[in-house]
Short mmCIF file of C-alpha atoms in Angstrom, two decimals:
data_model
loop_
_atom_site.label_atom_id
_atom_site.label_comp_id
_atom_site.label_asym_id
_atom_site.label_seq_id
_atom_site.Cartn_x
_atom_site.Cartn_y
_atom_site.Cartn_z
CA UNK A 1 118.91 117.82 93.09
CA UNK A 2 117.99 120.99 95.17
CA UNK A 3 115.18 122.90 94.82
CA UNK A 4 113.59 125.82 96.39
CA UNK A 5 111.75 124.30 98.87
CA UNK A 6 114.72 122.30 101.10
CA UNK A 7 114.48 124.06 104.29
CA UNK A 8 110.57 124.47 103.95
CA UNK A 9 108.75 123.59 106.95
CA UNK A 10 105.95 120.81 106.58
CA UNK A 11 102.80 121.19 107.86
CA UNK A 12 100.30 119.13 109.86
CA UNK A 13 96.82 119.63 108.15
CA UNK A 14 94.80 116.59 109.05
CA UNK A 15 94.57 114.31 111.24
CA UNK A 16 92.67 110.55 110.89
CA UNK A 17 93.24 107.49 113.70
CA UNK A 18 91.57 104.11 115.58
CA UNK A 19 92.79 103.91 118.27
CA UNK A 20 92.83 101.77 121.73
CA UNK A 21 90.25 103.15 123.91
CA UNK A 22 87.69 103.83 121.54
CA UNK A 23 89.67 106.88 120.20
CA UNK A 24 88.41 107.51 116.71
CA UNK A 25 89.01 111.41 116.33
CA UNK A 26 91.92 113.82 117.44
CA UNK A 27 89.61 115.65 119.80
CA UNK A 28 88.56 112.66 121.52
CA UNK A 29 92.34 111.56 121.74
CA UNK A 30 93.32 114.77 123.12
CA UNK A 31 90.67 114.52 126.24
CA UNK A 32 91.60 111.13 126.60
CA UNK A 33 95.33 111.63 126.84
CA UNK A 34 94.79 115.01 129.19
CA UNK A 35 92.73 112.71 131.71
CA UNK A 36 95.85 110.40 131.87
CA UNK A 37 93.62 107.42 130.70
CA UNK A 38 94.71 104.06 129.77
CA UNK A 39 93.43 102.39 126.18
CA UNK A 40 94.41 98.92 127.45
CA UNK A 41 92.16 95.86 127.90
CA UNK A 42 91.72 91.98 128.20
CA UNK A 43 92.80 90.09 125.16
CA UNK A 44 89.80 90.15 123.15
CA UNK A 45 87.85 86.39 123.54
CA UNK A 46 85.92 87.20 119.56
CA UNK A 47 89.37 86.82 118.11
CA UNK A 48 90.87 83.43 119.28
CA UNK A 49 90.29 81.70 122.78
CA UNK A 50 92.76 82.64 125.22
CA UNK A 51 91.94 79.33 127.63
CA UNK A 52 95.45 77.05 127.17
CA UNK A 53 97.05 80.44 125.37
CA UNK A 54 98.30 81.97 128.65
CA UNK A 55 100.47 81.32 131.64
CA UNK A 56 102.67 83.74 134.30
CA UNK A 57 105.16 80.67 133.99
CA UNK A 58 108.25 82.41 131.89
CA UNK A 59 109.92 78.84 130.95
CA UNK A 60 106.25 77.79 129.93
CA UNK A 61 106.19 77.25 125.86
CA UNK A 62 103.91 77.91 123.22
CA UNK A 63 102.31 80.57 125.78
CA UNK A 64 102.20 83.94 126.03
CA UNK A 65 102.78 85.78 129.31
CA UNK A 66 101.24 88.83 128.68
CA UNK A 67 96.99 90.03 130.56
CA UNK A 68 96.23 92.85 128.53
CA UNK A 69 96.31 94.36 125.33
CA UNK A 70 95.10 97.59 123.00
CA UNK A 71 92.27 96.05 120.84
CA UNK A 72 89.97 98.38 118.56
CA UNK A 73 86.21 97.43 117.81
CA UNK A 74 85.95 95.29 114.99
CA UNK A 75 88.91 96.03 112.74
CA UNK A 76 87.43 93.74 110.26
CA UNK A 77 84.45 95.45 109.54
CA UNK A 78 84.25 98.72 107.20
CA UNK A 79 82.12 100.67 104.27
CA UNK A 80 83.24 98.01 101.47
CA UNK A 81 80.38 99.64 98.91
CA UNK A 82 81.89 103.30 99.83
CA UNK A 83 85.31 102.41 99.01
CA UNK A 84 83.72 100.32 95.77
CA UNK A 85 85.04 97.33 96.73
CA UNK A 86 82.38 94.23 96.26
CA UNK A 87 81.39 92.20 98.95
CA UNK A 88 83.50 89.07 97.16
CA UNK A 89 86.76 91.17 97.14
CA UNK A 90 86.10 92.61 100.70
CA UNK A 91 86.17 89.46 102.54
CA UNK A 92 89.51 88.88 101.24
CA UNK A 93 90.91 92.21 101.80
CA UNK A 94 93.53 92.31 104.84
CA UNK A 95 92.15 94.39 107.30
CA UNK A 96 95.03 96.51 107.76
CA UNK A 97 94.02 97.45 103.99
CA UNK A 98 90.47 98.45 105.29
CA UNK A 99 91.50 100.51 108.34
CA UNK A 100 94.19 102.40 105.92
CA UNK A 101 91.23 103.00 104.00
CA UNK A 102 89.15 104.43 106.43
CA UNK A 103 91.80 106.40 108.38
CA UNK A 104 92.94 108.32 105.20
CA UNK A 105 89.69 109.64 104.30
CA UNK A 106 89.09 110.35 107.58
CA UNK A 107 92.52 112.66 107.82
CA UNK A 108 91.16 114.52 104.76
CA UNK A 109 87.75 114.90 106.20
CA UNK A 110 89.69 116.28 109.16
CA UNK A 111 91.75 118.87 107.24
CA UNK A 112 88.20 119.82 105.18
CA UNK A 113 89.78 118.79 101.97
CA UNK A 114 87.50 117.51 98.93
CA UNK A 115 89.60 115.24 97.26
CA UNK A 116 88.08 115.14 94.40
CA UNK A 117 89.49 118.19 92.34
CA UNK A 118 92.87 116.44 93.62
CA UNK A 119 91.81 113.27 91.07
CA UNK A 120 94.49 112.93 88.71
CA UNK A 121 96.86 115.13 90.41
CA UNK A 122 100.13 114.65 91.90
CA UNK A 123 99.29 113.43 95.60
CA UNK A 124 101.18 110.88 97.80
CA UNK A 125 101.01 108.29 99.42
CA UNK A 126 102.77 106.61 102.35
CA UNK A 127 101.85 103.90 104.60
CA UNK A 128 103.73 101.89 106.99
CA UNK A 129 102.71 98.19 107.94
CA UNK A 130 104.48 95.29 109.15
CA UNK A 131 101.93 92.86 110.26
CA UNK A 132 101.04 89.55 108.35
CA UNK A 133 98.67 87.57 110.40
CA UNK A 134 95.83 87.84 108.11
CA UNK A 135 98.22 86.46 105.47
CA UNK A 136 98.73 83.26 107.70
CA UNK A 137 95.28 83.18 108.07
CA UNK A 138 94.04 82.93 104.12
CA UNK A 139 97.15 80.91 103.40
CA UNK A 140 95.79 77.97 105.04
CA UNK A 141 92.42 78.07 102.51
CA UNK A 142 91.91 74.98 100.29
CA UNK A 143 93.93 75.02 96.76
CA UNK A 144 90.22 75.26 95.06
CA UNK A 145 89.01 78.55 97.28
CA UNK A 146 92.14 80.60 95.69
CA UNK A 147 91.58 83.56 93.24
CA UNK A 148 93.05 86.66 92.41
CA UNK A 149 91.71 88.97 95.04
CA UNK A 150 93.61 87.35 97.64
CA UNK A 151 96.73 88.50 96.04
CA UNK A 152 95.61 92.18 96.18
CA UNK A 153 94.48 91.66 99.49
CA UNK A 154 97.32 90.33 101.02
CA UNK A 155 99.97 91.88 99.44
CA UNK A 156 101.70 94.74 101.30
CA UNK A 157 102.32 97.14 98.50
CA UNK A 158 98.68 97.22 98.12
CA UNK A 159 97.88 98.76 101.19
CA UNK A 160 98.90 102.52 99.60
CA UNK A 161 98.11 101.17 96.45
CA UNK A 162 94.53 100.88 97.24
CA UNK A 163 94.71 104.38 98.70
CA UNK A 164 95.78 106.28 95.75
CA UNK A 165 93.42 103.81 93.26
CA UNK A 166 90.76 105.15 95.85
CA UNK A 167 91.49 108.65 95.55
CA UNK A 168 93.17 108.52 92.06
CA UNK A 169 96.16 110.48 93.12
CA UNK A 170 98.80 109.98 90.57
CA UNK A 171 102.17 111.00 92.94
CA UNK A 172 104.85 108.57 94.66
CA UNK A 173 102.55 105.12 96.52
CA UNK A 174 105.12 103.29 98.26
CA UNK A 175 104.13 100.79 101.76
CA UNK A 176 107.24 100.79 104.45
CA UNK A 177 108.47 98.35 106.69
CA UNK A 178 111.36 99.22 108.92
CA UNK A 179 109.18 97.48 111.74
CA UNK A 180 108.20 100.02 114.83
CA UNK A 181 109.88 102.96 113.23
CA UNK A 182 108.05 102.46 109.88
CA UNK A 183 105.11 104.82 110.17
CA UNK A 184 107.56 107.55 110.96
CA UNK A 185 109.89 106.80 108.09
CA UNK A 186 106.95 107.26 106.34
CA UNK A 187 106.35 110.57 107.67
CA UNK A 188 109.87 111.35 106.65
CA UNK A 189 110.07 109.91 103.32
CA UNK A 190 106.55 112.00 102.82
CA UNK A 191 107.78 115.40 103.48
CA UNK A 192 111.18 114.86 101.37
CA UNK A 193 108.23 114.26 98.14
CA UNK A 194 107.30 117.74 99.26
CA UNK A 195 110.06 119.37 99.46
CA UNK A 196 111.76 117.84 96.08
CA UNK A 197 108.09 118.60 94.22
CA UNK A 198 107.37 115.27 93.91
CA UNK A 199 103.43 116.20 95.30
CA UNK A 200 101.75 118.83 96.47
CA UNK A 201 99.90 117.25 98.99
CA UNK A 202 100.68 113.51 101.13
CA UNK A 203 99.05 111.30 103.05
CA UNK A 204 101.76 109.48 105.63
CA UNK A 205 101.12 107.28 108.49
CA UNK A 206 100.64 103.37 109.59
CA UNK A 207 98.43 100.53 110.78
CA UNK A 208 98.74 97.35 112.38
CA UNK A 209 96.04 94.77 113.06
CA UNK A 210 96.18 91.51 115.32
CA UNK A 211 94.50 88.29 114.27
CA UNK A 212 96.17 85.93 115.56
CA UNK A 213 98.28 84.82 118.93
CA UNK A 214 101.40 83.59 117.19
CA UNK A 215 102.61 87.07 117.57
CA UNK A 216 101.66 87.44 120.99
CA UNK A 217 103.51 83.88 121.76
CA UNK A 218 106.33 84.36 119.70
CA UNK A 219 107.18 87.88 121.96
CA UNK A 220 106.15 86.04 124.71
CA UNK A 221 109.12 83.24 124.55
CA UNK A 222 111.25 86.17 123.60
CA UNK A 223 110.60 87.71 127.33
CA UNK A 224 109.43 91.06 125.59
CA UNK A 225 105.74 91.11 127.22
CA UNK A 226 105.18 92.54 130.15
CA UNK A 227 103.48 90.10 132.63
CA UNK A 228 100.64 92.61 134.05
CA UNK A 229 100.35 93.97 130.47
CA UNK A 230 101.78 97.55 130.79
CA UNK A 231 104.46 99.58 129.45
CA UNK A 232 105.97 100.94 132.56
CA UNK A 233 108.67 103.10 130.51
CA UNK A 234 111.49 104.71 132.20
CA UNK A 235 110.49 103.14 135.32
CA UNK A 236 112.94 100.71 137.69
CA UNK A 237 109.57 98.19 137.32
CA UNK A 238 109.95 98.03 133.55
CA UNK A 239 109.42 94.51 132.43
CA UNK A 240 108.16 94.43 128.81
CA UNK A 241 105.86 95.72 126.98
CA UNK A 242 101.95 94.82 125.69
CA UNK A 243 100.86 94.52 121.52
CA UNK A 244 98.47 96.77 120.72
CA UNK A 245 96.62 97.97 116.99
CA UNK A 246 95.38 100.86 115.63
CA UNK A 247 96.50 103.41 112.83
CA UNK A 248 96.61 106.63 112.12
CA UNK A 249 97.03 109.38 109.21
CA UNK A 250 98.46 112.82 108.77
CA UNK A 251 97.61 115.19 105.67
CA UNK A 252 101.07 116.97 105.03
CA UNK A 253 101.64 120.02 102.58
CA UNK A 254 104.35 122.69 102.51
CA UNK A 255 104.04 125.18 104.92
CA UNK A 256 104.09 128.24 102.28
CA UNK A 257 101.18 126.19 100.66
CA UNK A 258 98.88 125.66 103.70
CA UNK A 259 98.88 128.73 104.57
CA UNK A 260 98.13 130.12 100.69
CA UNK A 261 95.07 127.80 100.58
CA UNK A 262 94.08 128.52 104.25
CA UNK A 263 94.04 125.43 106.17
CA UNK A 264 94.26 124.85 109.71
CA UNK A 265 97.80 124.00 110.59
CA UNK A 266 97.69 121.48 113.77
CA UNK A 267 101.29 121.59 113.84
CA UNK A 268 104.88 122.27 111.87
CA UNK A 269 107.34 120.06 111.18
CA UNK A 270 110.70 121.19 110.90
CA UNK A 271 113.05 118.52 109.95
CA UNK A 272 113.51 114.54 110.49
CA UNK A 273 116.49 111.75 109.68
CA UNK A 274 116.56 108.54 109.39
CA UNK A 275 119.49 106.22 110.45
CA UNK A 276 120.01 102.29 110.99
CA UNK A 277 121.69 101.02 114.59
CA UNK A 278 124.86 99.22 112.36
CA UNK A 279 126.42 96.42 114.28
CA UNK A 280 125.29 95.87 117.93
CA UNK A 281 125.76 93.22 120.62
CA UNK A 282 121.90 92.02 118.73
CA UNK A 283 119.71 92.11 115.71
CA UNK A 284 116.58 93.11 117.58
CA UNK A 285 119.46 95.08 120.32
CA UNK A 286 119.71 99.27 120.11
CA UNK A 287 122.54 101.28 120.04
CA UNK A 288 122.87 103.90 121.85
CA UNK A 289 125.86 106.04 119.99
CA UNK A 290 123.06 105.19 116.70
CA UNK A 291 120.22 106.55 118.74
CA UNK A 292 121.94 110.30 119.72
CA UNK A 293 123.43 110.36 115.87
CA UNK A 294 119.86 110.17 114.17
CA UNK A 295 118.82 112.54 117.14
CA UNK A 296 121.43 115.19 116.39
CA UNK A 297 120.77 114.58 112.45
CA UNK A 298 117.05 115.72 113.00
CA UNK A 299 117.95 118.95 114.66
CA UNK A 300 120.70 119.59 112.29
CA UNK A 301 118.28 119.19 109.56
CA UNK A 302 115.53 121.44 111.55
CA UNK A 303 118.23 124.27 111.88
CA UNK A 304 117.70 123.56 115.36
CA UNK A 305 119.84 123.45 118.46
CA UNK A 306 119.50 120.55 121.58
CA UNK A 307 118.63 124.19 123.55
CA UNK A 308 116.07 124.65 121.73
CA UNK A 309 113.47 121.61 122.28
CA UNK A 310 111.72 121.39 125.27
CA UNK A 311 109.91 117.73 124.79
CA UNK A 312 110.81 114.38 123.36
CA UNK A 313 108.18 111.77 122.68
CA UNK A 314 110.38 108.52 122.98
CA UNK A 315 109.98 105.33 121.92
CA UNK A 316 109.89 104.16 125.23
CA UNK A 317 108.37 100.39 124.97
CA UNK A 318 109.05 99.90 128.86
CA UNK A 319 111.93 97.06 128.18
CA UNK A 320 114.85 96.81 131.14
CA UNK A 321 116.98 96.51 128.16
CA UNK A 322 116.28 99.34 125.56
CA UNK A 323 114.59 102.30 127.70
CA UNK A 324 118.17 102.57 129.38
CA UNK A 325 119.94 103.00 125.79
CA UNK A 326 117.31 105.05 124.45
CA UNK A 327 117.52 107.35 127.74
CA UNK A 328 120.85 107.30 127.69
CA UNK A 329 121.18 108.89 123.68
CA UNK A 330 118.45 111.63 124.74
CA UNK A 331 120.84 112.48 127.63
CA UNK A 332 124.03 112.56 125.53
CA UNK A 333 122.01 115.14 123.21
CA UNK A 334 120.08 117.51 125.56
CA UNK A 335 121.49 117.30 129.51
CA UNK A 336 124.33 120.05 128.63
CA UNK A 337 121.57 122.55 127.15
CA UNK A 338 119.14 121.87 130.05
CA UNK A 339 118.75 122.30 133.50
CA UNK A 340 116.45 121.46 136.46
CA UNK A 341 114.98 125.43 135.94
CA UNK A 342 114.77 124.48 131.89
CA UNK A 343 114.31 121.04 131.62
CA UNK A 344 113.47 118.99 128.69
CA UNK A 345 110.37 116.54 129.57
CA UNK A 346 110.15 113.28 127.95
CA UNK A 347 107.15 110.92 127.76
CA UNK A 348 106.26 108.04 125.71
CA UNK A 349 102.63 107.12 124.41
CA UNK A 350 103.18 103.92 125.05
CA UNK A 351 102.23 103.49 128.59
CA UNK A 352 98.63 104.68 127.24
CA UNK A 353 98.15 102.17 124.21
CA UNK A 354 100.93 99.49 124.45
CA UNK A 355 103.08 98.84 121.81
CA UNK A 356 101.57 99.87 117.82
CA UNK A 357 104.21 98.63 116.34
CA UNK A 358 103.90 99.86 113.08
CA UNK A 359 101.60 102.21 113.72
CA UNK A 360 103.36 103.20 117.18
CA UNK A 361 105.23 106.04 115.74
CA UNK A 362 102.85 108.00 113.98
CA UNK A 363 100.62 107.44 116.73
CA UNK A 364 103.19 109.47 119.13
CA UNK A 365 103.58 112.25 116.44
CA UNK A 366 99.74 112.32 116.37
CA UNK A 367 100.13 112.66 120.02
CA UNK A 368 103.03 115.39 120.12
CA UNK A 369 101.09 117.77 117.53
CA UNK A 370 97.84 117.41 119.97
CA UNK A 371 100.21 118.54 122.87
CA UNK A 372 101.93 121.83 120.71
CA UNK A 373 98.28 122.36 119.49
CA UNK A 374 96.75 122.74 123.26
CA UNK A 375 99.93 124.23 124.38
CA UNK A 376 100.03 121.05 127.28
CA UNK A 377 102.11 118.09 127.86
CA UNK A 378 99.94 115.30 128.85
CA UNK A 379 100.31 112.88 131.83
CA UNK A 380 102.96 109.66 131.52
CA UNK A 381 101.72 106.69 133.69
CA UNK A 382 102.70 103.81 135.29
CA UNK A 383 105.72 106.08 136.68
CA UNK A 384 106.59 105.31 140.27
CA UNK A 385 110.56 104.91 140.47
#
């Protein structure tokens, strides 16, 4: 059903993220990004031993092929007393719950918003996660070591669900997984609540964790990982990409509404779409016709024109296989309305972190409102042909 507020702009009022390279705040994200810095490092030795786990041989199996990663400090440790959560429950608590936790309070910290007048009240939640290794992990326990906080700990829908029990918002709680585009169909599925008056206020975004190497192998014998590690997106070297973790969290409201309760905006969004690829030549495949539909479904729902955008954050993983597609849909779109004197730039975050996967998309919006809030466009490596 309409309502007033369909074409109402949503805005960026917070920010919260962990991310590769020790970025833990949007400031310290934004200096890292300007200085063209790379958040990438060895697979991390505390987590499983990589001696017998890797080898440059493609046909090798049960291997992965792939020297570096994006790793944050201790994922598994947090404030279990703050978010009263006992030590019993907390060492069976995913820690994809934890860091959803953490990065959530830490976006409303960021927007200076108490949320404790909001207890009771009509705010949302929505969280993106894909990622089940910890699951793997606690299903191997002993029959007798079972109890009920491993269900709440493990189970997906509890990762917003813990959220709003946190906070004791009362709106829409819903987890997505549409794999790497989750945390932005989060984002979108947020500011729809919004505009339909679902909640006044919404927390949307996504994490991802890595335990364990069976993701890493499994890519691996798939021939998705790049050998030296790095996303080398848009460029004639592209051979894969690397895993990488993290999350991150943006405070949303209604434009109108920001700006009546004075918060600082750190950017606007003015419309989003979501669409599925359909039949292609694979599951895991893109299409390209799919690609420049959802793209020209965005702008139609901004009320904006291909002439008018001037940068695309792209997916951009660094694959021989997709960054050709996903290329080719942003040219179908924006070459006619562009020219060498007013181009259209396009970047991916990708080559800075790796891959988030479920956190990879909100990650690159966290990016793109940094870059409209600076008024810059920061560097894209590993770009040589």
């Amino acid at each position: 059903m309409p309502t007033q507020y369909d074409d109402e702009p949503i805005a960026i009022v917070g920010i919260g993220l962990r991310l590769p390279g020790e970025n833990n705040t949007p400031d310290g994200f934004a200096e890292f990004l300007e200085a063209g810095r790379s958040g990438l490092r060895p697979l991390p030795t505390d987590r499983w031993d990589p001696e017998g786990l890797t080898s440059q041989d493609p046909e090798a199996k049960g291997v992965m092929r792939c020297a570096l990663g994006g790793f944050i400090d201790k994922p598994d440790h947090f404030d279990a007393r703050f978010y009263n959560i006992s030590p019993k429950e907390a060492d069976l608590v995913d820690p994809q719950q934890r860091l959803a936790l953490e990065v959530a309070w830490e976006a409303l910290e960021d927007a200076g918003i108490d949320p404790t007048p909001l207890r009771h009240g009509d705010g949302g939640v929505y969280l993106a996660v894909s990622n089940m290794d910890y699951s793997a992990a606690l299903y191997q326990l002993p029959r007798t070591e079972l109890n009920g906080f491993i269900g709440t700990g493990l189970a997906h829908s509890a990762l917003s669900g813990r959220v709003s029990y946190f906070l004791g918002w009362r709106g829409p709680s819903m987890t997505v997984d549409t794999a790497c585009s989750a945390s932005l169909v989060s984002v979108h599925l947020a500011a729809q609540a919004l505009r339909l008056g679902e909640c006044g206020i919404a927390l949307a975004g996504g994490v991802n964790t890595i335990h364990d190497p069976m993701g890493h192998i499994m890519a691996s014998q798939a021939k998705m990982l790049a050998p030296d590690g790095r996303c080398k997106t848009f460029d004639d070297s592209a051979d894969g990409y690397c895993r990488s973790e993290g999350g991150a969290v943006v405070v949303l409201k209604l434009l109108s509404r920001a700006q009546r309760d004075g918060d600082r905006i750190h950017a606007v969004l003015r419309g989003s779409a979501v669409r599925q690829d359909g039949e292609s030549s694979a599951l895991m495949v893109p299409n390209g016709a799919a690609q420049e539909g959802v793209i020209r479904a965005a702008l139609a729902n901004a009320g904006l024109a291909p002439g008018d955008i001037s940068y695309v954050e792209a997916h951009g993983t660094g694959t021989a296989l997709g960054d050709p597609i996903e290329m080719g849909a942003i040219s179908a779109v924006f070459a006619e309305s562009h020219s060498t004197e007013n181009p259209v730039t396009v970047a991916s975050l990708k080559t800075n972190l790796g891959h988030l996967e479920s956190a990879a998309g909100i990650s690159g919006l966290v990016k793109t409102a940094l870059q409209l809030r600076d008024g810059t466009i920061y560097p894209h490596l590993n770009l040589t042909t």
